[in-house]
C-alpha atoms as a printed R data frame, in Angstrom:
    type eleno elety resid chain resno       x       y       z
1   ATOM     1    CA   UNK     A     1   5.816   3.688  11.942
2   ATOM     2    CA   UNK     A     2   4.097   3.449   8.159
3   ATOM     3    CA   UNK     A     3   0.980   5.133   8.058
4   ATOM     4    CA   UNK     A     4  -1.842   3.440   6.479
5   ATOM     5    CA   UNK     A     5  -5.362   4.545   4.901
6   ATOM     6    CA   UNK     A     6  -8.734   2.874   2.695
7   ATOM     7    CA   UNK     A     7 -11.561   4.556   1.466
8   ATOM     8    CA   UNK     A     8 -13.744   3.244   4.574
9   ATOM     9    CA   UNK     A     9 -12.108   5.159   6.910
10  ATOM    10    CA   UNK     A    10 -13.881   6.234   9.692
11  ATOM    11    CA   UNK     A    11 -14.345  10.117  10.438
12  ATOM    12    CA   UNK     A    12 -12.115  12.089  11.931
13  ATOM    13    CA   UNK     A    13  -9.709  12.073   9.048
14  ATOM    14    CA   UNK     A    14  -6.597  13.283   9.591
15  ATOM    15    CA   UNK     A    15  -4.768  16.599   7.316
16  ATOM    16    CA   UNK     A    16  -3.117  13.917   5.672
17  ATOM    17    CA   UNK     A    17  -6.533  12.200   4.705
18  ATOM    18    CA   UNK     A    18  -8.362  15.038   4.131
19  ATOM    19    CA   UNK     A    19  -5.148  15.558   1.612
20  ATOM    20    CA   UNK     A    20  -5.276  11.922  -0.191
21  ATOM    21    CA   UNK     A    21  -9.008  12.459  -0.528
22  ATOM    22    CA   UNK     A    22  -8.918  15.361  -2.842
23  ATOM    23    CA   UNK     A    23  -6.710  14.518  -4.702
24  ATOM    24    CA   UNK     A    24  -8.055  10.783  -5.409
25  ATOM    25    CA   UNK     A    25 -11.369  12.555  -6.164
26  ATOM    26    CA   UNK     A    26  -9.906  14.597  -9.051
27  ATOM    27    CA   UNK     A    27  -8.079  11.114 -10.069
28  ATOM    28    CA   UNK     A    28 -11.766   9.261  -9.797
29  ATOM    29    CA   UNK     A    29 -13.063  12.125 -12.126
30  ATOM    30    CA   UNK     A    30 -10.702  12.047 -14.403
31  ATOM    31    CA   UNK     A    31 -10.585   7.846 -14.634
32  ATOM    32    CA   UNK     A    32 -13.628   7.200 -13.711
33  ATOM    33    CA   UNK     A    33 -13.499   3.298 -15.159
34  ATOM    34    CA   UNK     A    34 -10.294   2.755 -13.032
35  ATOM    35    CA   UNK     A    35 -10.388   0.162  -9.954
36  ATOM    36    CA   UNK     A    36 -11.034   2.515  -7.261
37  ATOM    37    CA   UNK     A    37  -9.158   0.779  -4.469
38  ATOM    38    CA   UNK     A    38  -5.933   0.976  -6.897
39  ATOM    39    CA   UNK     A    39  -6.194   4.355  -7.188
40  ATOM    40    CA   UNK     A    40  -6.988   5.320  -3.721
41  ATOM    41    CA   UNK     A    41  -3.687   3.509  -2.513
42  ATOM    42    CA   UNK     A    42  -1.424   4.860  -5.344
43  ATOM    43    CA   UNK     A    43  -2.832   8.422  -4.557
44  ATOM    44    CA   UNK     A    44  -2.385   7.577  -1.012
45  ATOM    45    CA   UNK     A    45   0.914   6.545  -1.561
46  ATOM    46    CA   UNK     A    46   1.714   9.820  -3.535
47  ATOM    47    CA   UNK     A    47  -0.014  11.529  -1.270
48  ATOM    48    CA   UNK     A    48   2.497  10.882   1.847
49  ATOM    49    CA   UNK     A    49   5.378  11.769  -0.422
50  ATOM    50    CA   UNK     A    50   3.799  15.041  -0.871
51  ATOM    51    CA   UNK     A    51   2.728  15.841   2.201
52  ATOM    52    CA   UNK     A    52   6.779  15.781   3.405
53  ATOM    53    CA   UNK     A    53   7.556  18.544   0.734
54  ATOM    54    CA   UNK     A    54   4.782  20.977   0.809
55  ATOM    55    CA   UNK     A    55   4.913  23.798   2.885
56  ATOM    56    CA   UNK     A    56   2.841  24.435   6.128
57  ATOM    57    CA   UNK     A    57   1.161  27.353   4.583
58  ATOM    58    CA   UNK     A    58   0.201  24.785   2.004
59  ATOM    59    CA   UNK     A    59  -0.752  22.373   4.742
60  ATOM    60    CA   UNK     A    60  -2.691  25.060   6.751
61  ATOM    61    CA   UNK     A    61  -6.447  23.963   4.526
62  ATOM    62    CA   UNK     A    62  -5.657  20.346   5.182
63  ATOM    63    CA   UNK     A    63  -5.334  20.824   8.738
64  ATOM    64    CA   UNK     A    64  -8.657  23.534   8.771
65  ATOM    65    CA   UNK     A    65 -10.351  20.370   7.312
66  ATOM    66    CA   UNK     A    66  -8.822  18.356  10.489
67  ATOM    67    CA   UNK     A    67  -9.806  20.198  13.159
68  ATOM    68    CA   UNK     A    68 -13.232  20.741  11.423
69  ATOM    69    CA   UNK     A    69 -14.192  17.314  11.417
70  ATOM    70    CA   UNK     A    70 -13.012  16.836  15.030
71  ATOM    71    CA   UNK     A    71 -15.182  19.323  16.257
72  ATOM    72    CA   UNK     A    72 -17.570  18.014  14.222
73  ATOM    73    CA   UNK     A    73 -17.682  13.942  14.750
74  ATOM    74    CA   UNK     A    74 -17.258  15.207  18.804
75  ATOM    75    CA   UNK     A    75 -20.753  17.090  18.260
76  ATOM    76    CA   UNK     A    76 -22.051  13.889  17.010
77  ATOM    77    CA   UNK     A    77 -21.038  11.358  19.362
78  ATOM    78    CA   UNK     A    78 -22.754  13.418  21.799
79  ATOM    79    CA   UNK     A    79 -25.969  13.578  20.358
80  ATOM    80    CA   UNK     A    80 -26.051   9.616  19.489
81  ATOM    81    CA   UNK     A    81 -28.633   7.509  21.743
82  ATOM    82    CA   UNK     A    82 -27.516   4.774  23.471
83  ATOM    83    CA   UNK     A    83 -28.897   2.268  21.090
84  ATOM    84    CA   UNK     A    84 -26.815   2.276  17.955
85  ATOM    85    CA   UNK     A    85 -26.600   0.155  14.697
86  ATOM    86    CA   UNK     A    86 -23.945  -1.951  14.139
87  ATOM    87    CA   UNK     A    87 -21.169  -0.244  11.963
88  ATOM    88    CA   UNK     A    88 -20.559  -2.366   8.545
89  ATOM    89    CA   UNK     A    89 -17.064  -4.139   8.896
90  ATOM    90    CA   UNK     A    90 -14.317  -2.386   7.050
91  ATOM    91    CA   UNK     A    91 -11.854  -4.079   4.297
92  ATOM    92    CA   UNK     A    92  -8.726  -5.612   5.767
93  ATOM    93    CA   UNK     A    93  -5.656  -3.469   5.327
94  ATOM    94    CA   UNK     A    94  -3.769  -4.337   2.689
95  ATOM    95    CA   UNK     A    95  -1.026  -7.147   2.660
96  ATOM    96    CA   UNK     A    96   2.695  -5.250   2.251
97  ATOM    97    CA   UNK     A    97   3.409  -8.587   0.491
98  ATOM    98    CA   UNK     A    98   1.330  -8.599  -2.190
99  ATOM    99    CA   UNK     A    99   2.344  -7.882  -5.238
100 ATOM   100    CA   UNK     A   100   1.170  -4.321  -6.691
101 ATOM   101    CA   UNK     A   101  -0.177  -4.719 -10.170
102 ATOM   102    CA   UNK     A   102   1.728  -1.850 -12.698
103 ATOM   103    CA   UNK     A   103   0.739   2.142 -12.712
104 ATOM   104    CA   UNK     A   104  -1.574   2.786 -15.461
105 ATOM   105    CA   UNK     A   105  -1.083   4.669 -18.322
106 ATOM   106    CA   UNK     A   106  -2.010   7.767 -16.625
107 ATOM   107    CA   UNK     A   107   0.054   7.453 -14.083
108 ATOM   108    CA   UNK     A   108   2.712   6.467 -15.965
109 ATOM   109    CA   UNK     A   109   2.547   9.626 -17.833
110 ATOM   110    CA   UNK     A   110   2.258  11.115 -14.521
111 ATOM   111    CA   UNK     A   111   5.802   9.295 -13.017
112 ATOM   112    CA   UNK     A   112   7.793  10.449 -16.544
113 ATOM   113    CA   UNK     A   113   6.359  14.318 -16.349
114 ATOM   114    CA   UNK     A   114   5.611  15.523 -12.850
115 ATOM   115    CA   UNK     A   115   9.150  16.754 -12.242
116 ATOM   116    CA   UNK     A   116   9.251  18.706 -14.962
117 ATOM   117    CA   UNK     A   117   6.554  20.411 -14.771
118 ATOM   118    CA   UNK     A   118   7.199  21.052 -10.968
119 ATOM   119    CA   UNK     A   119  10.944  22.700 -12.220
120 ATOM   120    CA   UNK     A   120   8.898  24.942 -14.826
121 ATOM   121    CA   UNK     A   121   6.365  26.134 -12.204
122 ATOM   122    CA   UNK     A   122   8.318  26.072  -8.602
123 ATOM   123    CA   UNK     A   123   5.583  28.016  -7.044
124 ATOM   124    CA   UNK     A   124   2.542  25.375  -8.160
125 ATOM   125    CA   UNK     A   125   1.430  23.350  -5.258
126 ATOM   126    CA   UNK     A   126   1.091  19.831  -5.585
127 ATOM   127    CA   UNK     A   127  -2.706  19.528  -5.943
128 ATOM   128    CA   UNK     A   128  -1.790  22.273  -8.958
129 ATOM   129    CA   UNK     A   129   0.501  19.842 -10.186
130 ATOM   130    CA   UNK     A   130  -1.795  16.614 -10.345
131 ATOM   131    CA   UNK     A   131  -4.305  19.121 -12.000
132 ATOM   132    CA   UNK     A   132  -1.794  20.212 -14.871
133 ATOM   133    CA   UNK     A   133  -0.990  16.662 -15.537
134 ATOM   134    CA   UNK     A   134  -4.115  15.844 -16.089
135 ATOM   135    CA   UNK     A   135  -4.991  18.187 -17.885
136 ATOM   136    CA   UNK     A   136  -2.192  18.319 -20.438
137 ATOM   137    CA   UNK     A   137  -3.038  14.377 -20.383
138 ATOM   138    CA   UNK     A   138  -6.853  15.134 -21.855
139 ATOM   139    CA   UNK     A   139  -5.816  17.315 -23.906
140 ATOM   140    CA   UNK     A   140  -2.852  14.773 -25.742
141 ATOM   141    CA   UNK     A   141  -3.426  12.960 -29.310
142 ATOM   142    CA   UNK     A   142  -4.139   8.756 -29.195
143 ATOM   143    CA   UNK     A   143  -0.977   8.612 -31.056
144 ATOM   144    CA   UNK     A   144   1.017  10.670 -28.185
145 ATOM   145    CA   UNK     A   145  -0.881   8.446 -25.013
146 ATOM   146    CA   UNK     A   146   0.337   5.524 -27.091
147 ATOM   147    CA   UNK     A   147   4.185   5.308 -26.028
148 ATOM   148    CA   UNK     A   148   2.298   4.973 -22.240
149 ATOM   149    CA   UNK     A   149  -0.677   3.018 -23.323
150 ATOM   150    CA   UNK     A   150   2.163   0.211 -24.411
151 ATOM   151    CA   UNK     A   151   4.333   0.197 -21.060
152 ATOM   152    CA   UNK     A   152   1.124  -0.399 -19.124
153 ATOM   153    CA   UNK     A   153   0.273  -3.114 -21.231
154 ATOM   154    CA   UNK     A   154   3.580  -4.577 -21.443
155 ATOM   155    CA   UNK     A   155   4.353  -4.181 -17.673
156 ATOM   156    CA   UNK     A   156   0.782  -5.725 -17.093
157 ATOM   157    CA   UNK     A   157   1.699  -8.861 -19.467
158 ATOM   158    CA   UNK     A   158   5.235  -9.395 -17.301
159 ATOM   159    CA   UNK     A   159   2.368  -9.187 -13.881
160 ATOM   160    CA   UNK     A   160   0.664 -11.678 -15.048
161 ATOM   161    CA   UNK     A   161   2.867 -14.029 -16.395
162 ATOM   162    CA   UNK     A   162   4.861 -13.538 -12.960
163 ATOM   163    CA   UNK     A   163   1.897 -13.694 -10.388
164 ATOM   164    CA   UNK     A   164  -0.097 -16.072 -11.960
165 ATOM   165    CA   UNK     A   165  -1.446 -17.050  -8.420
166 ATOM   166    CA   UNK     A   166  -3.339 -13.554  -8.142
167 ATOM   167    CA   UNK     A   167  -5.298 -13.802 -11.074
168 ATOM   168    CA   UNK     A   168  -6.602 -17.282  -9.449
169 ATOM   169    CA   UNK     A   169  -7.422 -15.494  -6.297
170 ATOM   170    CA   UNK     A   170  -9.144 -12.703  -8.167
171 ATOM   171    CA   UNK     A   171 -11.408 -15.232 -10.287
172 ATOM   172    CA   UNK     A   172 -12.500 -17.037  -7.444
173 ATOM   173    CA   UNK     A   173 -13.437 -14.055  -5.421
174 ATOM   174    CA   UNK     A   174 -15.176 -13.143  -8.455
175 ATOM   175    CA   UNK     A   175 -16.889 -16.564  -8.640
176 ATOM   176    CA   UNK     A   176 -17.769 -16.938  -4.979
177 ATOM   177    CA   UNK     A   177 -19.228 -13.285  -5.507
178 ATOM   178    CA   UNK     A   178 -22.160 -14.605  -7.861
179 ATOM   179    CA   UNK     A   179 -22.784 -17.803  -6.545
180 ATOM   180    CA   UNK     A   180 -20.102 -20.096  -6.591
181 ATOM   181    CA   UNK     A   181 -20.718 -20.334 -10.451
182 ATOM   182    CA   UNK     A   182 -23.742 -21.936 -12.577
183 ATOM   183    CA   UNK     A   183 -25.740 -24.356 -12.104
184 ATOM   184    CA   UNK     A   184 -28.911 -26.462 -13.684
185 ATOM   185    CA   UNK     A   185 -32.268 -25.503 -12.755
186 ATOM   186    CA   UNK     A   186 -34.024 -28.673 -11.656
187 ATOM   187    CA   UNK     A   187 -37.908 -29.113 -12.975
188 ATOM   188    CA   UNK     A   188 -40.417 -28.737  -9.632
189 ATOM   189    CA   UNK     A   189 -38.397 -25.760  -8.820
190 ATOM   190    CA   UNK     A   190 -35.387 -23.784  -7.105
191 ATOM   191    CA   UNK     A   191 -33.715 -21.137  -8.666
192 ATOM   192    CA   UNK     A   192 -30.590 -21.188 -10.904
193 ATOM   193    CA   UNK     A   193 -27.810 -18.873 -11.262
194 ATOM   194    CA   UNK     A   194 -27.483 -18.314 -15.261
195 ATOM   195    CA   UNK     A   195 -23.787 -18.970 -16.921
196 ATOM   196    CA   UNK     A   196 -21.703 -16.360 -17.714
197 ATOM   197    CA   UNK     A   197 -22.183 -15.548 -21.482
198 ATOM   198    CA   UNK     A   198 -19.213 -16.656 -23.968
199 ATOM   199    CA   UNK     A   199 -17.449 -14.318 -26.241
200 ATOM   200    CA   UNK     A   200 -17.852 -14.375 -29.255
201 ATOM   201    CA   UNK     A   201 -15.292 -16.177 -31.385
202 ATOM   202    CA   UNK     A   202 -12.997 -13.997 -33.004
203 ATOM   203    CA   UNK     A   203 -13.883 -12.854 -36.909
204 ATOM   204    CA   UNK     A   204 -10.556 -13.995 -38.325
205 ATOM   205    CA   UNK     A   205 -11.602 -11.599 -41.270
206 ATOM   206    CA   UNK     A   206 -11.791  -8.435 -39.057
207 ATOM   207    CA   UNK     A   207  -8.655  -5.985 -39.453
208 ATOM   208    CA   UNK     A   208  -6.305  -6.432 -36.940
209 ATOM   209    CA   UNK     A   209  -5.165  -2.972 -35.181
210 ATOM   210    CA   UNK     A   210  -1.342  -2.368 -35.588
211 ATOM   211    CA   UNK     A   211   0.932  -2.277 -32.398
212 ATOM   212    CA   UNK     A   212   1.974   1.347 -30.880
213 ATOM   213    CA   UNK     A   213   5.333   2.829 -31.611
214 ATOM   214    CA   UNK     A   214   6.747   2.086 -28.245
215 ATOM   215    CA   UNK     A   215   5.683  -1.497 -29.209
216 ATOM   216    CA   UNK     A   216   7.518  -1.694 -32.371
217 ATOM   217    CA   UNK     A   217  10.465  -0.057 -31.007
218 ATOM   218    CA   UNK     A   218  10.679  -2.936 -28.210
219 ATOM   219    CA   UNK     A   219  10.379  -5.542 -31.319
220 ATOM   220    CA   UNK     A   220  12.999  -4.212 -32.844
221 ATOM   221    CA   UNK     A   221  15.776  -3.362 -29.571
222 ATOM   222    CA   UNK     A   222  14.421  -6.436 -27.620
223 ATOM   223    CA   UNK     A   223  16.615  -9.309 -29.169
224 ATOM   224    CA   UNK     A   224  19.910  -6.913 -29.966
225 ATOM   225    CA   UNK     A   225  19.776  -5.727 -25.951
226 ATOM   226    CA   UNK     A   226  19.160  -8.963 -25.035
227 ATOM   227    CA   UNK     A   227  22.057 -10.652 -27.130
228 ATOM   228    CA   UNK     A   228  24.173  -7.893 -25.881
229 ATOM   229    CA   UNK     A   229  23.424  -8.806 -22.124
230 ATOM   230    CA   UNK     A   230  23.132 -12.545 -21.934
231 ATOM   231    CA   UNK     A   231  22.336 -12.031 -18.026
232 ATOM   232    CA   UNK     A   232  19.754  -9.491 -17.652
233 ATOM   233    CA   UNK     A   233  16.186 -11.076 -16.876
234 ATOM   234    CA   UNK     A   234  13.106 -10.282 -18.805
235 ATOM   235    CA   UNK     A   235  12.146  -7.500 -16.798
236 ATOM   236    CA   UNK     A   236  15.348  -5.965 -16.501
237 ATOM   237    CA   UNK     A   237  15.578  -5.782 -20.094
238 ATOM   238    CA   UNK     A   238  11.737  -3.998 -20.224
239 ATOM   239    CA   UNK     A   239  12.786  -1.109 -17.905
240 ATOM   240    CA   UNK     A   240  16.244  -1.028 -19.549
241 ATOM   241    CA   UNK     A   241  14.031  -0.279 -22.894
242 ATOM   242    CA   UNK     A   242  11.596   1.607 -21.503
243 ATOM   243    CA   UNK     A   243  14.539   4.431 -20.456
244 ATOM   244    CA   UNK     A   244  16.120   4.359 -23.450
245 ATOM   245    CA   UNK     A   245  12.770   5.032 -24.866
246 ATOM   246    CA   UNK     A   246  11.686   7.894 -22.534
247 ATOM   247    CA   UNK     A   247  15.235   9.685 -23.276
248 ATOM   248    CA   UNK     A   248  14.959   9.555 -26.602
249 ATOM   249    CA   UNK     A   249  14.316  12.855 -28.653
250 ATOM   250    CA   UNK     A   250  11.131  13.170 -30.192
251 ATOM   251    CA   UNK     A   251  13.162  13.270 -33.270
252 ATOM   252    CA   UNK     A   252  14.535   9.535 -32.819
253 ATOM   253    CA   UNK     A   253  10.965   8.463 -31.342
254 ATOM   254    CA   UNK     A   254   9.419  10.274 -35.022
255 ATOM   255    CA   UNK     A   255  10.160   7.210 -37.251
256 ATOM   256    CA   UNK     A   256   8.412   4.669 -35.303
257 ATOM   257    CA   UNK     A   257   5.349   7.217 -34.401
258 ATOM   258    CA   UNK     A   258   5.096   8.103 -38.789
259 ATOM   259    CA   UNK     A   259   4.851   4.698 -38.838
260 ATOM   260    CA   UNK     A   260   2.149   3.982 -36.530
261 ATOM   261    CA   UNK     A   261  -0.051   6.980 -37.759
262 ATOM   262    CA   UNK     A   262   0.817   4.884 -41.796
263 ATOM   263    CA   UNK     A   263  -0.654   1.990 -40.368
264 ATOM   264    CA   UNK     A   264  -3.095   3.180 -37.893
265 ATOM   265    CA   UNK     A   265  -4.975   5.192 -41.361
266 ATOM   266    CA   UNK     A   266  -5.162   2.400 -43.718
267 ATOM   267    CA   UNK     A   267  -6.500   0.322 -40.435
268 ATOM   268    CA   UNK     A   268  -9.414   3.011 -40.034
269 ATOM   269    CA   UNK     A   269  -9.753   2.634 -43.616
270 ATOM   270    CA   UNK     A   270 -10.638  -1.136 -43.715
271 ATOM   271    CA   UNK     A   271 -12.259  -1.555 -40.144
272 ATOM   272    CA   UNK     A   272 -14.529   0.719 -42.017
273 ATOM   273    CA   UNK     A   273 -14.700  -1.395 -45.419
274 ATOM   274    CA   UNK     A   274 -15.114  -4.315 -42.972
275 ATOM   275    CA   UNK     A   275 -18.365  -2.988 -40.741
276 ATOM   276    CA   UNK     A   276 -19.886  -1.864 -43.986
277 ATOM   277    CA   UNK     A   277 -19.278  -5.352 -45.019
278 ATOM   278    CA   UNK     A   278 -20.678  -6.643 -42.448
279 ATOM   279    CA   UNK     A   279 -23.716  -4.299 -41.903
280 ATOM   280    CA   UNK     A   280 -24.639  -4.961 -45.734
281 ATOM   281    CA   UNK     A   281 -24.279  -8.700 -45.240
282 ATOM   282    CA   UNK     A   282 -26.788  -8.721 -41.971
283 ATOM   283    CA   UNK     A   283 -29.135  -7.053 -44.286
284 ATOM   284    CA   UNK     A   284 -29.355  -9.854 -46.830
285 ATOM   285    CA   UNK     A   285 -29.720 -12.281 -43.901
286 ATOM   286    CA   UNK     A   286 -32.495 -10.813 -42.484
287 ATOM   287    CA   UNK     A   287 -34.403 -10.010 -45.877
288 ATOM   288    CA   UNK     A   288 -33.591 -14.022 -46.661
């Protein structure tokens, strides 16, 4: 029987819970922009793996926190009145079938180092562990979260060109959420919900930021892997890449990484000739 959780869970929480919810808070701190319901379910889902490996000495604050809360939501019932508010409706459990959108880059880091580090330090607990990683994540280079930054965005691309039908879903629950869209204010009254602003049109003069190494490395193996195996689908030939990529020796990956720190310096240089540009030229405008 599969065990299921959401962040509206009702008190008493199980050791289990108690477990999932530390460990999501240190996630929320440390990716604090990330879509909260995501992350609960992939720490969640971490979580349970976890919780089979982890000794019950280990367990034994988990289960304090149980029994705790127990005691404590018994108190409480106890004490209510007889007249009590309606409790807000919680979220739906989520549908099995759905598609799950791709780990982040975080967790992607997370996936491709947590064994290791649990063989180096065999007497680290797995809270310890999370911890580590993300702190040895904070503490990495933009040019050494690249290689990850580029299989989330890849593996997101393949999401959406494959489950076109949840980005639909997702805009029209975003649409229903502010009003069912715009509309024209009518004169002698009623209110009107304002359109969403436009972006911008791109500057086509504005320096264009080069791709990561991972990136350039899938430019270049893409076409030769897939000549080489005529049957393999897109994706196949993505994760094929991506573990070639992730066994390679930091002396193989060390072209493709020179060459992104080249490029990524003489793009600093004119993004900067190009705001100063631009700064300069809003100047004249105004004094005009």
């Amino acid at each position: 029987m599969s065990v299921t959780a959401s962040l509206t869970d009702p008190h008493p929480w199980s050791a289990l819970r108690w477990f999932t919810d530390i460990v999501y808070s240190e996630m929320l701190h440390d990716h604090p922009d990330a879509d909260k319901e995501d992350l609960f379910n992939k720490s969640f889902i971490k979580c349970q793996e976890w919780w089979l490996k982890i000794t019950d000495e280990q367990k034994k604050r988990f289960v304090g926190y149980e029994e705790k809360d127990k005691s404590l939501s018994k108190s409480s019932t106890s004490k209510k009145s007889k007249k009590t508010t309606p409790s807000k409706k919680s979220k739906a459990p989520r549908d099995p079938s759905k598609p799950k959108p791709p780990n982040t880059s975080f967790f992607q880091f997370c996936n491709s180092k947590r064994q290791q580090v649990k063989d180096a330090n065999p007497e680290m607990s797995v809270t310890d562990i999370s911890k580590k990683l993300s702190h040895d994540w904070h503490a990495m280079s933009e040019v050494e979260k690249q290689p990850y930054v580029d299989i989330y965005k890849r593996e997101m691309a393949i999401f959406k060109e494959n489950n076109p039908s949840e980005l639909k879903t997702k805009r029209s629950s975003s649409t229903s959420k502010t009003g069912g869209g715009s509309s024209t204010a009518k004169s002698g009254g009623g209110s009107s919900t304002p359109a969403p602003k436009s972006k911008a049109p791109k500057d086509p003069n504005k320096p264009k930021q080069p791709i990561g190494a991972y990136m350039k490395f899938l430019n270049e193996k893409r076409r030769p892997c897939k000549e080489a195996n005529p049957d393999m689908s897109g994706n196949d030939i993505m994760e094929t890449l991506r573990k070639e990529w992730e066994s390679m020796s930091d002396k193989k990956k060390k072209p493709y990484l020179d060459e992104y720190q080249s490029q990524m310096a003489t793009y600093k240089k004119l993004l900067e000739a190009y705001n100063k540009e631009k700064k300069e030229n809003g100047h004249k405008n105004n004094e005009a």
